[in-house]
Amino acid sequence: MTKLSVSKHETQHKLKSFQEYSQASFAWIISSVLSVILFINSYDFTSKTMKPYVLAASVIYAAFTLLQLIITAKIRRDILVHCHIKNSTRALGYIQILSILTGNVFIVTSACSLIKKDKPPEYTIAVYMLLTQLFVIAVSEMNLFKPYVADTFPLAMLILLAIALFQFVTLLLVSKYVKRHNARPWLSIAAFPLIFTSLTGNVFALLLGLTLLTKIRNNGNPAAAKWEEVWERLTKNTTAMSGLFFIIFLFSISICSFFTFDYSVAIENNYGAILQSPSLAYPFGTDNFGRCLFSRIIFGARISLIVGFISTAIPVVIGGTLGAISGFYGRRTDNIIMRMLDILYAIPGILLAIAIIAAFGANTVNLILALSIGSIPTYARTMRANVLLVSTFEFVDAARAFGARNSSIIFKHIVPNSLAPMIIKSTLTIGGAVISTSSLSYLGLGVEPHIPEWGNILKLGSAYLESHSYLAIYPGLAIMALVLSFNFLGDGLRDALDPKMD
């Protein structure tokens, strides 16, 4: 029995080492691609000269990428020779963590994973929390190169820096005092301020605060251990966490930009800076009205996230409720509800959205309603199938035997156990809503043309594809990155919530 336990432990240890090797390899591949892109951008093809600042940044970026290659090779050698990663190799992670100065989240994540051998979910969340805060600060500091900044910029930056310092201290405490199945009770003192700092939009701080409080309150609780396993599977998924990082980063910068960015730079015409190439003052260049494309994309993230989340939340609530009632009561109720939804389902979603906007006008509210109505049948079908399955479980029969009302059985017993597929589907649907929002705005049927929204920006940039292609490339990349992030997160949630996953 002892030999079997040791063998199982060694197998799990090797698996963790291979996961760290895969993560390091992924960071190296992505960093190599980004290094090449950055080096190409260091050359100005118009004036046929090198951009010194971009060239210096590309050299530093390439140096960390080369070091990442060396570390990846050492990890592979350690696994093949010693069946585990040596401490001397893990020590190199402390050097690689300095790549945070280049904004390379992939190498930083790999370094943080390499440094700590036994990584509880709280440690991973704390790392991404600090990364998000530092990225928000770095992006906001780009405004220093502009002719003027927002009046609230100095105070807002001071607050963000103070929060980053507090989160760094919290990361150190979590690294030392939080174990896989327990945490020191006095860490609850740090958990409450963390929840408060999430007002900046850094949802990782909220997640860390809540998970710390839950772990402290439920030490040794089997039910809590089950959810810890879900968190552990999710935090081990690099692609899912990278997607979640980008989503939360956009959400955080969207909130902080109220105080760190000047909205006038994104909407007011500046005829002295028309169609300028990317520079420190204008990182993504300017459009044909002299407006900063970088600021417009930052402010456009608000619209994409708001429309994506709300247009998904509405059908989740309405469709989920209809599906739960239909699946629980069955027969005539099921037939009436589902046949009505079948009529709605027969109408293509994008055509229904165009018809609603054409009838009631193009604005943000109508866009949300148009995208929401078409998604109700799919969520109702998903919830109905889940409810039909869960209704056959024994705990539902036990609730009936104890005299529980139907509404109580539905919303207290059946619906909570049917939410996992709905959560996974919603993350995937938000990405589709972002694409639909940009598509309708591109056609002039979405958000009002004067509002900086990614579809509006892309439409304007498409007229300058030959002469100033960056006007279309940057908003297009932003849309792709956000949609991919939601898809990665949805896949990760599916794997984490699957009870068959070990």
Coordinates of C-alpha atoms in Angstrom, one line a residue, residues 14-434:
K14 CA 5.8 14.4 -12.7
L15 CA 2.5 15.6 -14.1
K16 CA 2.9 18.9 -12.3
S17 CA 6.4 19.2 -13.7
F18 CA 5.2 18.5 -17.3
Q19 CA 2.5 21.1 -16.8
E20 CA 5.1 23.7 -15.8
Y21 CA 7.2 22.7 -18.8
S22 CA 4.2 23.2 -21.1
Q23 CA 3.5 26.5 -19.5
A24 CA 7.2 27.6 -20.0
S25 CA 7.1 26.4 -23.6
F26 CA 3.9 28.3 -24.3
A27 CA 5.4 31.5 -22.8
W28 CA 8.5 31.1 -25.0
I29 CA 6.6 30.5 -28.2
I30 CA 4.2 33.5 -27.7
S31 CA 7.1 35.7 -26.6
S32 CA 9.2 34.8 -29.6
V33 CA 6.3 35.8 -31.9
L34 CA 5.8 39.0 -30.1
S35 CA 9.6 39.7 -30.2
V36 CA 9.6 39.4 -34.0
I37 CA 6.5 41.7 -34.3
L38 CA 8.1 44.3 -32.0
F39 CA 11.4 44.2 -33.9
I40 CA 9.5 44.7 -37.2
N41 CA 7.6 47.7 -35.7
S42 CA 11.0 49.2 -34.7
Y43 CA 11.6 50.1 -38.4
D44 CA 9.7 53.0 -39.9
F45 CA 9.1 51.9 -43.5
T46 CA 8.0 55.5 -44.5
S47 CA 11.2 57.3 -43.5
K48 CA 13.3 54.1 -43.7
T49 CA 14.8 54.7 -40.2
M50 CA 14.9 52.8 -37.0
K51 CA 12.8 53.9 -34.0
P52 CA 15.3 53.9 -31.1
Y53 CA 12.9 53.5 -28.3
V54 CA 11.0 50.6 -30.0
L55 CA 14.3 49.0 -31.0
A56 CA 15.6 49.2 -27.4
A57 CA 12.3 47.7 -26.1
S58 CA 12.5 44.9 -28.7
V59 CA 16.1 44.0 -27.6
I60 CA 15.1 43.8 -23.9
Y61 CA 12.0 41.8 -24.9
A62 CA 14.2 39.4 -27.0
A63 CA 16.7 39.0 -24.1
F64 CA 13.9 37.8 -21.7
T65 CA 12.6 35.6 -24.5
L66 CA 16.1 34.0 -24.9
L67 CA 16.3 33.5 -21.2
Q68 CA 12.9 31.8 -21.3
L69 CA 14.2 29.4 -23.9
I70 CA 17.1 28.5 -21.7
I71 CA 14.9 28.0 -18.7
T72 CA 12.5 25.8 -20.8
A73 CA 15.4 23.7 -21.9
K74 CA 16.6 23.3 -18.3
I75 CA 13.1 22.3 -17.2
R76 CA 13.0 19.6 -19.9
R77 CA 16.4 18.3 -18.9
D78 CA 15.5 18.2 -15.2
I79 CA 12.4 16.2 -16.0
L80 CA 14.2 13.7 -18.2
V81 CA 17.2 13.2 -15.9
H82 CA 15.8 13.8 -12.4
C83 CA 12.0 13.4 -13.0
H84 CA 11.5 16.7 -11.2
I85 CA 12.5 20.4 -11.6
K86 CA 15.6 21.2 -9.6
N87 CA 15.6 24.1 -7.1
S88 CA 18.4 25.8 -9.0
T89 CA 16.2 25.9 -12.1
R90 CA 13.3 27.3 -10.1
A91 CA 15.6 30.1 -8.8
L92 CA 15.8 31.4 -12.4
G93 CA 12.2 32.3 -12.1
Y94 CA 13.2 35.2 -9.8
I95 CA 15.2 36.7 -12.7
Q96 CA 12.4 36.1 -15.2
I97 CA 9.8 37.8 -13.1
L98 CA 11.6 41.1 -13.9
S99 CA 10.1 40.7 -17.4
I100 CA 7.1 42.4 -15.9
L101 CA 8.9 45.6 -16.9
T102 CA 8.3 44.6 -20.5
G103 CA 4.7 43.8 -20.0
N104 CA 5.1 40.2 -21.0
V105 CA 2.4 38.5 -18.9
F106 CA 3.2 35.1 -20.4
I107 CA 6.8 35.0 -19.1
V108 CA 5.8 36.5 -15.8
T109 CA 3.1 33.9 -15.3
S110 CA 5.5 31.1 -16.1
A111 CA 8.1 32.6 -13.7
C112 CA 5.6 32.8 -10.8
S113 CA 4.5 29.3 -11.5
L114 CA 8.1 28.1 -11.5
I115 CA 9.1 29.9 -8.3
K116 CA 6.6 28.2 -6.0
K117 CA 6.5 24.4 -6.2
D118 CA 3.2 23.8 -4.4
K119 CA 0.8 26.4 -5.7
P120 CA -2.7 26.7 -4.1
P121 CA -5.4 28.5 -6.2
E122 CA -5.1 31.6 -4.0
Y123 CA -1.4 32.0 -5.0
T124 CA -2.3 32.0 -8.7
I125 CA -5.1 34.4 -8.2
A126 CA -2.9 36.7 -6.2
V127 CA -0.3 36.7 -9.0
Y128 CA -2.9 37.6 -11.6
M129 CA -4.3 40.3 -9.3
L130 CA -1.0 42.0 -9.0
L131 CA -0.3 41.7 -12.7
T132 CA -3.7 43.3 -13.5
Q133 CA -3.0 46.2 -11.2
L134 CA 0.5 46.8 -12.7
F135 CA -0.8 46.6 -16.2
V136 CA -3.5 49.1 -15.4
I137 CA -0.9 51.4 -14.0
A138 CA 1.4 51.0 -17.0
V139 CA -1.3 51.7 -19.5
S140 CA -2.5 54.7 -17.6
E141 CA 1.0 56.1 -17.3
M142 CA 1.1 56.4 -21.1
N143 CA -1.0 59.5 -20.7
L144 CA 2.2 61.3 -19.3
F145 CA 3.4 61.7 -22.9
K146 CA 0.3 63.5 -24.0
P147 CA 0.2 67.3 -23.9
Y148 CA -2.2 67.3 -21.0
V149 CA -3.8 64.8 -18.6
A150 CA -7.1 64.5 -16.7
D151 CA -7.4 66.6 -13.6
T152 CA -7.9 63.5 -11.5
F153 CA -4.8 61.7 -13.0
P154 CA -2.2 62.4 -10.2
L155 CA -4.5 61.4 -7.3
A156 CA -5.8 58.4 -9.2
M157 CA -2.3 57.2 -10.0
L158 CA -1.2 57.6 -6.4
I159 CA -4.2 55.5 -5.2
L160 CA -3.4 52.8 -7.8
L161 CA 0.2 52.6 -6.8
A162 CA -0.8 52.3 -3.1
I163 CA -3.2 49.5 -4.0
A164 CA -0.5 47.8 -6.0
L165 CA 1.9 47.9 -3.0
F166 CA -0.8 46.5 -0.7
Q167 CA -1.5 43.7 -3.2
F168 CA 2.2 42.9 -3.5
V169 CA 2.4 42.5 0.3
T170 CA -0.7 40.3 0.2
L171 CA 0.9 38.1 -2.5
L172 CA 3.9 37.5 -0.2
L173 CA 1.6 36.6 2.7
V174 CA -0.4 34.3 0.6
S175 CA 2.7 32.6 -0.8
K176 CA 4.0 31.9 2.8
Y177 CA 0.9 31.3 4.9
V178 CA -1.7 29.8 2.6
K179 CA -1.5 26.0 2.0
R180 CA -3.6 23.8 -0.3
H181 CA -6.3 23.0 2.3
N182 CA -5.9 25.6 5.0
A183 CA -5.0 29.2 5.7
R184 CA -4.0 31.2 8.7
P185 CA -7.1 32.7 10.4
W186 CA -5.5 36.2 10.7
L187 CA -5.3 36.5 6.9
S188 CA -9.0 37.5 7.1
I189 CA -7.6 40.9 8.1
A190 CA -6.2 41.3 4.6
A191 CA -9.2 39.7 2.9
F192 CA -11.6 42.6 3.6
P193 CA -9.3 45.4 2.3
L194 CA -8.8 43.2 -0.8
I195 CA -12.5 43.1 -1.5
F196 CA -12.6 46.9 -1.1
T197 CA -9.8 47.4 -3.6
S198 CA -11.8 45.5 -6.2
L199 CA -13.7 48.8 -6.7
T200 CA -11.0 49.6 -9.2
G201 CA -12.4 46.8 -11.4
N202 CA -9.7 44.3 -10.4
V203 CA -12.0 41.3 -9.9
F204 CA -9.0 39.1 -9.0
A205 CA -8.8 41.0 -5.7
L206 CA -12.5 40.2 -5.1
L207 CA -12.0 36.6 -5.9
L208 CA -8.9 36.3 -3.7
G209 CA -10.6 38.0 -0.7
L210 CA -13.7 35.7 -1.0
T211 CA -11.6 32.5 -1.4
L212 CA -9.5 33.4 1.6
L213 CA -12.5 34.0 3.7
T214 CA -14.1 30.8 2.5
K215 CA -11.0 28.7 3.2
I216 CA -10.6 30.2 6.7
R217 CA -14.2 29.6 7.5
N218 CA -14.4 26.1 6.1
N219 CA -11.1 24.5 6.9
G220 CA -11.5 20.8 6.5
N221 CA -15.1 21.0 5.2
P222 CA -15.6 18.4 2.4
A223 CA -18.1 20.5 0.5
A224 CA -15.6 23.4 0.5
A225 CA -12.8 21.0 -0.6
K226 CA -14.9 20.2 -3.7
W227 CA -15.0 23.8 -4.8
E228 CA -11.3 24.2 -4.0
E229 CA -10.7 21.4 -6.5
V230 CA -12.7 23.3 -9.1
W231 CA -10.6 26.5 -8.4
E232 CA -7.4 24.4 -8.6
R233 CA -8.3 22.9 -12.0
L234 CA -9.2 26.4 -13.3
T235 CA -6.1 28.1 -12.0
K236 CA -3.9 25.4 -13.5
N237 CA -5.3 26.1 -16.9
T238 CA -2.9 28.7 -18.4
T239 CA -5.0 29.5 -21.4
A240 CA -8.2 30.0 -19.3
M241 CA -6.4 32.2 -16.8
S242 CA -4.8 34.2 -19.6
G243 CA -8.3 34.8 -21.0
L244 CA -9.7 35.7 -17.6
F245 CA -6.7 38.1 -17.1
F246 CA -7.4 40.0 -20.3
I247 CA -11.1 40.3 -19.6
I248 CA -10.5 41.6 -16.0
F249 CA -7.7 43.9 -17.2
L250 CA -10.1 45.4 -19.8
F251 CA -12.8 45.7 -17.1
S252 CA -10.4 47.3 -14.7
I253 CA -8.9 49.8 -17.2
S254 CA -12.5 50.7 -18.3
I255 CA -13.3 51.8 -14.7
C256 CA -9.9 53.4 -14.0
S257 CA -10.0 55.3 -17.3
F258 CA -12.8 57.5 -15.8
F259 CA -10.1 59.1 -13.7
T260 CA -6.8 58.5 -15.6
F261 CA -7.8 59.2 -19.2
D262 CA -9.1 62.4 -20.7
Y263 CA -12.3 61.6 -22.7
S264 CA -11.9 64.7 -24.9
V265 CA -8.7 63.2 -26.5
A266 CA -10.9 60.4 -27.8
I267 CA -13.8 62.4 -29.1
E268 CA -12.7 65.9 -29.9
N269 CA -11.1 66.8 -33.3
N270 CA -7.4 67.8 -33.3
Y271 CA -6.6 68.9 -36.8
G272 CA -3.0 69.5 -35.9
A273 CA -2.5 65.8 -35.3
I274 CA -4.3 64.1 -38.2
L275 CA -3.2 60.6 -39.2
Q276 CA 0.0 60.5 -37.2
S277 CA 1.9 57.3 -36.9
P278 CA 2.2 55.5 -33.6
S279 CA 4.4 57.3 -31.1
L280 CA 4.8 57.7 -27.3
A281 CA 2.2 60.5 -27.3
Y282 CA -0.2 58.4 -29.5
P283 CA 0.7 54.7 -29.0
F284 CA -1.7 53.6 -31.8
G285 CA -1.5 56.7 -33.9
T286 CA -4.4 59.1 -34.7
D287 CA -7.4 58.9 -37.0
N288 CA -8.5 61.3 -39.8
F289 CA -9.8 63.7 -37.2
G290 CA -6.7 63.7 -35.1
R291 CA -8.2 61.7 -32.2
C292 CA -6.0 59.4 -30.2
L293 CA -6.7 55.8 -31.4
F294 CA -5.3 54.3 -28.2
S295 CA -7.7 56.3 -26.0
R296 CA -10.6 55.5 -28.3
I297 CA -9.9 51.8 -28.0
I298 CA -9.6 52.0 -24.2
F299 CA -13.0 53.9 -23.9
G300 CA -14.5 51.5 -26.5
A301 CA -13.8 48.6 -24.2
R302 CA -16.5 49.9 -21.9
I303 CA -19.2 49.6 -24.6
S304 CA -18.1 46.1 -25.7
L305 CA -18.0 44.8 -22.1
I306 CA -21.3 46.4 -21.1
V307 CA -23.2 45.3 -24.2
G308 CA -21.6 41.8 -24.0
F309 CA -22.4 41.2 -20.3
I310 CA -25.9 42.7 -20.2
S311 CA -27.0 41.2 -23.5
T312 CA -26.0 37.8 -22.1
A313 CA -27.4 38.3 -18.6
I314 CA -30.9 39.2 -19.8
P315 CA -31.4 35.9 -21.8
V316 CA -29.7 33.9 -19.0
V317 CA -32.3 35.1 -16.5
I318 CA -35.3 35.1 -18.8
G319 CA -34.4 31.9 -20.7
G320 CA -33.2 30.2 -17.6
T321 CA -36.4 30.9 -15.8
L322 CA -38.6 29.7 -18.7
G323 CA -36.5 26.6 -19.2
A324 CA -36.6 25.7 -15.5
I325 CA -40.4 26.1 -15.4
S326 CA -40.8 24.2 -18.6
G327 CA -38.6 21.3 -17.6
F328 CA -40.0 21.0 -14.1
Y329 CA -43.8 21.1 -14.8
G330 CA -43.6 19.4 -18.3
R331 CA -46.6 18.3 -20.3
R332 CA -48.9 21.2 -21.3
T333 CA -46.7 24.0 -19.7
D334 CA -43.6 22.6 -21.4
N335 CA -45.4 22.4 -24.7
I336 CA -46.7 26.0 -24.6
I337 CA -43.4 27.6 -23.5
M338 CA -41.2 25.6 -25.9
R339 CA -43.4 26.1 -29.0
M340 CA -43.5 29.8 -28.4
L341 CA -39.7 29.8 -28.1
D342 CA -39.4 27.7 -31.2
I343 CA -41.1 30.5 -33.2
L344 CA -38.6 32.9 -31.9
Y345 CA -35.7 30.5 -32.5
A346 CA -36.8 30.1 -36.1
I347 CA -35.9 33.8 -36.8
P348 CA -32.1 34.3 -37.4
G349 CA -30.6 36.3 -34.5
I350 CA -28.7 38.8 -36.6
L351 CA -31.8 39.5 -38.8
L352 CA -34.0 40.0 -35.7
A353 CA -31.4 42.4 -34.3
I354 CA -31.3 44.4 -37.5
A355 CA -35.1 44.5 -37.7
I356 CA -35.4 45.8 -34.1
I357 CA -32.8 48.4 -34.5
A358 CA -34.2 49.5 -37.9
A359 CA -37.7 49.9 -36.2
F360 CA -36.7 51.6 -33.0
G361 CA -33.4 53.4 -33.9
A362 CA -29.7 52.7 -33.4
N363 CA -28.6 53.3 -29.9
T364 CA -27.0 51.2 -27.1
V365 CA -30.2 50.3 -25.3
N366 CA -31.9 49.0 -28.5
L367 CA -28.7 47.1 -29.4
I368 CA -28.7 45.3 -26.0
L369 CA -32.4 44.4 -26.4
A370 CA -31.9 43.3 -30.0
L371 CA -29.1 40.9 -29.1
S372 CA -30.8 39.7 -25.9
I373 CA -34.1 38.6 -27.4
G374 CA -32.6 36.4 -30.0
S375 CA -30.6 34.4 -27.4
I376 CA -33.5 33.6 -25.1
P377 CA -34.5 30.3 -26.8
T378 CA -31.0 28.8 -26.7
Y379 CA -30.7 29.4 -22.9
A380 CA -34.2 28.1 -22.3
R381 CA -33.4 24.9 -24.1
T382 CA -30.1 24.5 -22.2
M383 CA -31.8 25.0 -18.8
R384 CA -34.7 22.8 -19.7
A385 CA -32.4 19.9 -20.5
N386 CA -30.5 20.4 -17.3
V387 CA -33.7 20.6 -15.2
L388 CA -35.0 17.4 -16.8
L389 CA -31.9 15.6 -15.7
V390 CA -31.6 17.0 -12.2
S391 CA -35.3 16.4 -11.5
T392 CA -34.6 12.7 -11.5
F393 CA -32.1 12.9 -8.7
E394 CA -33.0 11.5 -5.2
F395 CA -32.6 14.8 -3.4
V396 CA -35.5 16.3 -5.4
D397 CA -37.7 13.4 -4.3
A398 CA -36.6 13.9 -0.7
A399 CA -37.5 17.6 -0.9
R400 CA -41.0 16.6 -2.2
A401 CA -41.3 14.1 0.6
F402 CA -40.6 16.8 3.2
G403 CA -43.4 18.9 1.7
A404 CA -41.4 21.6 0.0
R405 CA -43.3 23.8 -2.4
N406 CA -42.6 23.6 -6.1
S407 CA -41.1 27.1 -6.3
S408 CA -38.7 26.1 -3.5
I409 CA -37.7 22.9 -5.2
I410 CA -37.1 24.6 -8.5
F411 CA -35.0 27.6 -7.2
K412 CA -33.3 26.1 -4.1
H413 CA -32.6 22.6 -5.3
I414 CA -32.8 22.2 -9.1
V415 CA -31.6 25.5 -10.5
P416 CA -28.4 25.7 -8.4
N417 CA -27.4 22.2 -9.6
S418 CA -28.2 23.1 -13.2
L419 CA -26.1 26.3 -13.5
A420 CA -22.7 24.9 -14.5
P421 CA -23.6 24.4 -18.2
M422 CA -25.4 27.8 -18.2
I423 CA -22.2 29.5 -16.9
I424 CA -20.1 27.9 -19.5
K425 CA -22.5 28.7 -22.3
S426 CA -22.8 32.4 -21.1
T427 CA -19.0 32.9 -21.3
L428 CA -19.0 31.7 -24.9
T429 CA -22.0 33.7 -25.8
I430 CA -20.5 37.0 -24.5
G431 CA -17.8 36.6 -27.2
G432 CA -20.5 36.2 -29.8
A433 CA -22.2 39.3 -28.4
V434 CA -19.0 41.3 -28.7

